[in-house]
Amino acid sequence: LNEARAPRPEFEQYITKTQNSLMEQKDSDDIVICKDLKVKEKFKGYHQCLPSSPPNIESPLHHCRLLLNQIGLLAYDRRVTFSMVEDSPRFQRSLNLLDKNPGREMLKIGMIYVREGQDNQSIILRNESKSDIYNEFVN
């Protein structure tokens, strides 16, 4: 049960062809690897001339460029649609106003407690006491 079954005769030619193709690929890979190793040996000390890491750039322009690149706005096909904004006093004012606007709409509402039996506006507005249910709702 553990022995492999012999391939069917009609597939033997495809199997040998595939095996030969794989062996040829292995041989060509071995040749490339040997050439690569010889090249690495030839330039063994070359990596010592290169800097260990890229310089750390702290320029705001550099960070802006990185952000635009990561968003995809600096891609070659999108360059036509991207235009820089002129730095003018009007633009600075607009930015300052934008910072002052809240991020969401805020509404103020008023709650008035009306006791049972109160139907006059002046009496309702003079209420100084509240019920426990009203306090729970408001808080």
Coordinates of N, CA and C in Angstrom, one line a residue:
L1 N 0.8 -1.2 0.0 CA 0.0 0.0 0.0 C 0.8 1.3 0.0
N2 N 2.1 1.2 0.6 CA 2.9 2.4 0.7 C 3.8 2.6 -0.5
E3 N 3.8 1.7 -1.5 CA 4.6 1.9 -2.7 C 3.9 2.7 -3.7
A4 N 4.6 3.5 -4.4 CA 4.0 4.4 -5.5 C 3.6 3.5 -6.7
R5 N 2.5 3.8 -7.2 CA 2.0 3.1 -8.4 C 2.7 3.6 -9.6
A6 N 3.0 2.7 -10.5 CA 3.7 3.0 -11.7 C 2.8 3.9 -12.6
P7 N 3.4 4.9 -13.3 CA 2.5 5.7 -14.1 C 2.0 5.0 -15.3
R8 N 0.9 5.5 -15.8 CA 0.3 4.8 -17.0 C 1.2 5.0 -18.2
P9 N 1.3 4.1 -19.1 CA 2.2 4.1 -20.2 C 2.0 5.4 -21.1
E10 N 0.8 5.9 -21.3 CA 0.5 7.0 -22.1 C 1.1 8.3 -21.6
F11 N 1.4 8.3 -20.2 CA 1.9 9.5 -19.6 C 3.4 9.5 -19.4
E12 N 4.1 8.3 -19.7 CA 5.5 8.2 -19.4 C 6.3 9.2 -20.2
Q13 N 6.0 9.5 -21.4 CA 6.8 10.4 -22.2 C 6.7 11.8 -21.7
Y14 N 5.5 12.2 -21.2 CA 5.3 13.6 -20.6 C 6.1 13.7 -19.3
I15 N 6.2 12.6 -18.5 CA 6.9 12.6 -17.2 C 8.4 12.7 -17.5
T16 N 8.9 11.9 -18.4 CA 10.4 12.0 -18.7 C 10.7 13.4 -19.3
K17 N 9.8 13.9 -20.1 CA 10.1 15.3 -20.7 C 10.1 16.3 -19.5
T18 N 9.2 16.2 -18.6 CA 9.1 17.2 -17.5 C 10.3 17.0 -16.6
Q19 N 10.7 15.8 -16.3 CA 11.9 15.6 -15.5 C 13.2 16.1 -16.1
N20 N 13.3 15.9 -17.5 CA 14.5 16.5 -18.2 C 14.5 18.0 -18.2
S21 N 13.3 18.6 -18.3 CA 13.2 20.0 -18.3 C 13.6 20.6 -16.9
L22 N 13.1 19.9 -15.9 CA 13.5 20.3 -14.5 C 15.0 20.2 -14.2
M23 N 15.6 19.2 -14.7 CA 17.0 19.0 -14.5 C 17.8 20.1 -15.3
E24 N 17.4 20.4 -16.5 CA 18.0 21.5 -17.3 C 17.9 22.8 -16.5
Q25 N 16.7 23.1 -16.0 CA 16.5 24.3 -15.2 C 17.4 24.3 -14.0
K26 N 17.6 23.2 -13.3 CA 18.4 23.1 -12.1 C 19.9 23.4 -12.5
D27 N 20.3 22.8 -13.6 CA 21.7 23.0 -14.1 C 21.9 24.5 -14.4
S28 N 21.0 25.1 -15.1 CA 21.2 26.5 -15.5 C 21.1 27.4 -14.2
D29 N 20.3 27.1 -13.2 CA 20.3 27.8 -11.9 C 21.6 27.6 -11.2
D30 N 22.2 26.5 -11.2 CA 23.5 26.2 -10.6 C 24.6 27.1 -11.2
I31 N 24.5 27.2 -12.6 CA 25.5 28.1 -13.3 C 25.4 29.5 -12.8
V32 N 24.2 30.0 -12.8 CA 23.9 31.4 -12.4 C 24.4 31.6 -10.9
I33 N 24.1 30.7 -10.1 CA 24.5 30.8 -8.7 C 26.0 30.8 -8.5
C34 N 26.7 30.0 -9.3 CA 28.2 30.0 -9.2 C 28.7 31.3 -9.7
K35 N 28.2 31.8 -10.8 CA 28.6 33.1 -11.3 C 28.4 34.2 -10.3
D36 N 27.3 34.2 -9.6 CA 26.9 35.2 -8.6 C 27.9 35.1 -7.4
L37 N 28.3 33.9 -7.0 CA 29.2 33.7 -5.9 C 30.6 34.3 -6.3
K38 N 31.0 34.0 -7.6 CA 32.3 34.5 -8.0 C 32.3 36.1 -8.0
V39 N 31.2 36.7 -8.4 CA 31.1 38.1 -8.4 C 31.2 38.7 -7.0
K40 N 30.5 38.0 -6.1 CA 30.5 38.4 -4.7 C 31.9 38.3 -4.1
E41 N 32.6 37.3 -4.5 CA 34.0 37.1 -4.0 C 34.9 38.2 -4.5
K42 N 34.7 38.6 -5.8 CA 35.5 39.6 -6.4 C 35.3 41.0 -5.7
F43 N 34.1 41.3 -5.3 CA 33.8 42.6 -4.7 C 33.5 42.5 -3.2
K44 N 34.2 41.6 -2.6 CA 34.0 41.3 -1.2 C 34.0 42.5 -0.2
G45 N 35.0 43.4 -0.4 CA 35.2 44.5 0.5 C 34.4 45.8 0.0
Y46 N 33.7 45.7 -1.1 CA 33.0 46.8 -1.6 C 31.9 47.4 -0.7
H47 N 31.2 46.5 0.0 CA 30.1 46.9 0.9 C 30.6 47.8 2.0
Q48 N 31.9 47.8 2.3 CA 32.4 48.7 3.4 C 32.4 50.1 2.9
C49 N 32.4 50.4 1.6 CA 32.5 51.8 1.1 C 31.1 52.4 1.2
L50 N 30.0 51.6 1.2 CA 28.7 52.2 1.2 C 28.2 52.6 2.6
P51 N 27.4 53.7 2.7 CA 26.9 54.1 4.0 C 26.0 53.0 4.6
S52 N 26.0 52.9 5.9 CA 25.3 51.8 6.6 C 23.8 52.0 6.5
S53 N 23.3 53.3 6.5 CA 21.9 53.6 6.4 C 21.7 54.9 5.7
P54 N 20.6 55.2 5.1 CA 20.4 56.5 4.5 C 20.4 57.6 5.6
P55 N 20.7 58.8 5.2 CA 20.7 59.9 6.1 C 19.3 60.2 6.6
N56 N 19.2 60.6 7.9 CA 17.9 61.0 8.5 C 17.6 62.4 8.1
I57 N 16.6 62.6 7.3 CA 16.2 64.0 6.8 C 15.0 64.4 7.6
E58 N 15.2 65.6 8.3 CA 14.1 66.1 9.1 C 13.4 67.3 8.5
S59 N 13.6 67.6 7.2 CA 13.0 68.7 6.6 C 11.5 68.5 6.4
P60 N 10.6 69.5 6.7 CA 9.2 69.4 6.5 C 8.8 69.2 5.1
L61 N 9.6 69.7 4.2 CA 9.4 69.5 2.8 C 9.5 68.0 2.4
H62 N 10.6 67.4 3.0 CA 10.8 66.0 2.7 C 9.6 65.1 3.2
H63 N 9.1 65.4 4.4 CA 8.0 64.7 5.0 C 6.7 64.9 4.1
C64 N 6.6 66.1 3.6 CA 5.4 66.4 2.8 C 5.5 65.6 1.5
R65 N 6.7 65.5 0.9 CA 6.9 64.8 -0.3 C 6.7 63.3 -0.1
L66 N 7.1 62.8 1.1 CA 6.9 61.4 1.4 C 5.4 61.1 1.5
L67 N 4.6 62.0 2.2 CA 3.2 61.8 2.3 C 2.5 61.8 0.9
L68 N 2.9 62.8 0.1 CA 2.2 62.8 -1.2 C 2.6 61.6 -2.1
N69 N 3.8 61.1 -1.9 CA 4.2 59.9 -2.6 C 3.4 58.7 -2.2
Q70 N 3.2 58.5 -0.8 CA 2.5 57.4 -0.3 C 1.0 57.5 -0.6
I71 N 0.5 58.6 -0.7 CA -0.9 58.8 -1.1 C -1.1 58.5 -2.6
G72 N -0.1 58.6 -3.4 CA -0.1 58.3 -4.8 C -0.3 59.6 -5.7
L73 N -0.1 60.7 -5.1 CA -0.3 62.0 -5.9 C 0.9 62.3 -6.7
L74 N 2.1 61.7 -6.4 CA 3.3 62.0 -7.2 C 3.5 61.0 -8.3
A75 N 2.5 60.1 -8.5 CA 2.7 59.1 -9.6 C 2.7 59.9 -11.0
Y76 N 3.4 59.3 -11.9 CA 3.6 60.0 -13.2 C 2.2 60.3 -13.9
D77 N 1.3 59.4 -13.8 CA 0.0 59.6 -14.5 C -0.9 60.6 -13.8
R78 N -0.6 60.9 -12.5 CA -1.5 61.8 -11.8 C -0.8 63.2 -11.6
R79 N 0.4 63.4 -12.2 CA 1.1 64.6 -12.0 C 0.4 65.8 -12.7
V80 N -0.4 65.6 -13.7 CA -1.0 66.7 -14.4 C -2.2 67.2 -13.5
T81 N -2.8 66.4 -12.7 CA -3.9 66.8 -11.9 C -3.5 67.5 -10.6
F82 N -2.2 67.4 -10.2 CA -1.8 67.9 -9.0 C -1.2 69.3 -9.2
S83 N -1.7 70.3 -8.5 CA -1.1 71.6 -8.6 C -0.9 72.2 -7.2
M84 N 0.2 73.0 -7.1 CA 0.6 73.6 -5.8 C -0.3 74.8 -5.5
V85 N -0.6 75.1 -4.3 CA -1.3 76.3 -3.9 C -0.3 77.4 -3.6
E86 N -0.6 78.6 -4.1 CA 0.2 79.7 -3.8 C 0.1 80.1 -2.3
D87 N 1.2 80.4 -1.7 CA 1.2 80.8 -0.3 C 1.0 82.3 -0.3
S88 N -0.2 82.7 0.0 CA -0.6 84.1 0.0 C -1.3 84.5 1.4
P89 N -1.4 85.7 1.7 CA -2.1 86.1 2.9 C -3.5 85.6 3.0
R90 N -4.2 85.6 1.8 CA -5.6 85.0 1.8 C -5.6 83.6 2.1
F91 N -4.6 82.8 1.6 CA -4.5 81.4 1.9 C -4.3 81.2 3.4
Q92 N -3.4 82.0 4.0 CA -3.0 81.8 5.4 C -4.3 82.1 6.2
R93 N -5.1 83.1 5.9 CA -6.3 83.5 6.6 C -7.3 82.3 6.5
S94 N -7.4 81.7 5.3 CA -8.3 80.6 5.1 C -7.9 79.4 6.0
L95 N -6.6 79.2 6.1 CA -6.1 78.1 6.9 C -6.4 78.3 8.4
N96 N -6.2 79.6 8.8 CA -6.5 79.9 10.2 C -8.0 79.8 10.5
L97 N -8.9 80.2 9.6 CA -10.3 80.0 9.8 C -10.7 78.5 9.8
L98 N -10.1 77.8 9.0 CA -10.3 76.3 8.9 C -10.0 75.7 10.3
D99 N -8.9 76.1 10.9 CA -8.5 75.5 12.2 C -9.5 75.9 13.3
K100 N -10.2 77.1 13.1 CA -11.1 77.5 14.2 C -12.5 76.9 14.0
N101 N -12.8 76.3 12.9 CA -14.1 75.7 12.7 C -14.2 74.4 13.4
P102 N -15.3 74.1 14.2 CA -15.3 72.8 14.8 C -15.4 71.6 13.8
G103 N -15.0 70.5 14.2 CA -15.0 69.3 13.3 C -16.4 68.8 13.1
R104 N -17.3 69.1 14.0 CA -18.7 68.6 13.9 C -19.6 69.7 14.3
E105 N -20.8 69.5 13.9 CA -21.8 70.5 14.2 C -22.3 70.4 15.7
M106 N -22.3 71.5 16.4 CA -22.8 71.5 17.8 C -24.1 72.2 17.9
L107 N -25.0 71.7 18.6 CA -26.3 72.3 18.9 C -26.5 72.5 20.3
K108 N -27.1 73.6 20.7 CA -27.4 73.8 22.1 C -29.0 73.7 22.2
I109 N -29.4 73.0 23.3 CA -30.8 72.8 23.5 C -31.1 73.2 24.9
G110 N -32.3 73.6 25.2 CA -32.7 73.9 26.6 C -33.8 72.9 27.1
M111 N -33.7 72.6 28.3 CA -34.7 71.7 28.9 C -35.4 72.4 30.0
I112 N -36.7 72.4 30.0 CA -37.5 73.1 31.0 C -38.4 72.0 31.7
Y113 N -38.3 72.1 33.0 CA -39.1 71.1 33.8 C -40.5 71.7 34.1
V114 N -41.6 71.0 33.8 CA -42.9 71.4 34.0 C -43.6 70.4 34.9
R115 N -44.0 70.9 36.1 CA -44.6 70.1 37.1 C -46.1 69.9 36.7
E116 N -46.6 68.8 37.2 CA -48.0 68.5 36.9 C -48.9 69.7 37.4
G117 N -49.8 70.1 36.6 CA -50.7 71.2 36.9 C -50.3 72.6 36.5
Q118 N -49.0 72.7 36.1 CA -48.5 74.0 35.7 C -48.9 74.3 34.2
D119 N -49.6 75.4 34.0 CA -49.9 75.7 32.6 C -49.6 77.1 32.2
N120 N -49.1 77.9 33.2 CA -48.8 79.3 32.9 C -47.2 79.4 32.7
Q121 N -46.8 80.2 31.7 CA -45.4 80.3 31.4 C -44.6 80.9 32.5
S122 N -45.1 81.9 33.2 CA -44.4 82.6 34.2 C -44.2 81.6 35.4
I123 N -45.2 80.8 35.7 CA -45.1 79.8 36.8 C -44.1 78.8 36.5
I124 N -44.1 78.3 35.2 CA -43.2 77.2 34.8 C -41.7 77.7 34.9
L125 N -41.5 79.0 34.4 CA -40.1 79.5 34.4 C -39.6 79.8 35.8
R126 N -40.5 79.9 36.8 CA -40.0 80.1 38.2 C -39.7 78.9 39.0
N127 N -39.8 77.7 38.3 CA -39.5 76.4 39.0 C -38.1 76.4 39.5
E128 N -37.9 76.1 40.8 CA -36.6 76.0 41.4 C -36.3 74.6 41.8
S129 N -37.3 73.7 41.9 CA -37.1 72.3 42.3 C -37.4 71.4 41.1
K130 N -36.8 70.2 41.1 CA -36.9 69.3 40.0 C -37.2 67.9 40.6
S131 N -37.8 67.1 39.8 CA -38.1 65.7 40.2 C -36.8 64.8 40.0
D132 N -36.8 63.7 40.7 CA -35.7 62.8 40.5 C -35.5 62.2 39.1
I133 N -36.7 62.0 38.5 CA -36.6 61.5 37.1 C -36.0 62.5 36.2
Y134 N -36.4 63.8 36.3 CA -35.8 64.9 35.5 C -34.3 65.0 35.7
N135 N -33.9 64.9 37.0 CA -32.4 65.0 37.3 C -31.7 63.8 36.6
E136 N -32.3 62.6 36.7 CA -31.6 61.4 36.1 C -31.6 61.6 34.6
F137 N -32.6 62.1 33.9 CA -32.6 62.3 32.5 C -31.6 63.3 32.0
V138 N -31.5 64.5 32.8 CA -30.5 65.5 32.4 C -29.1 65.1 32.6
N139 N -28.8 64.5 33.7 CA -27.5 64.1 34.1 C -27.1 62.8 33.4

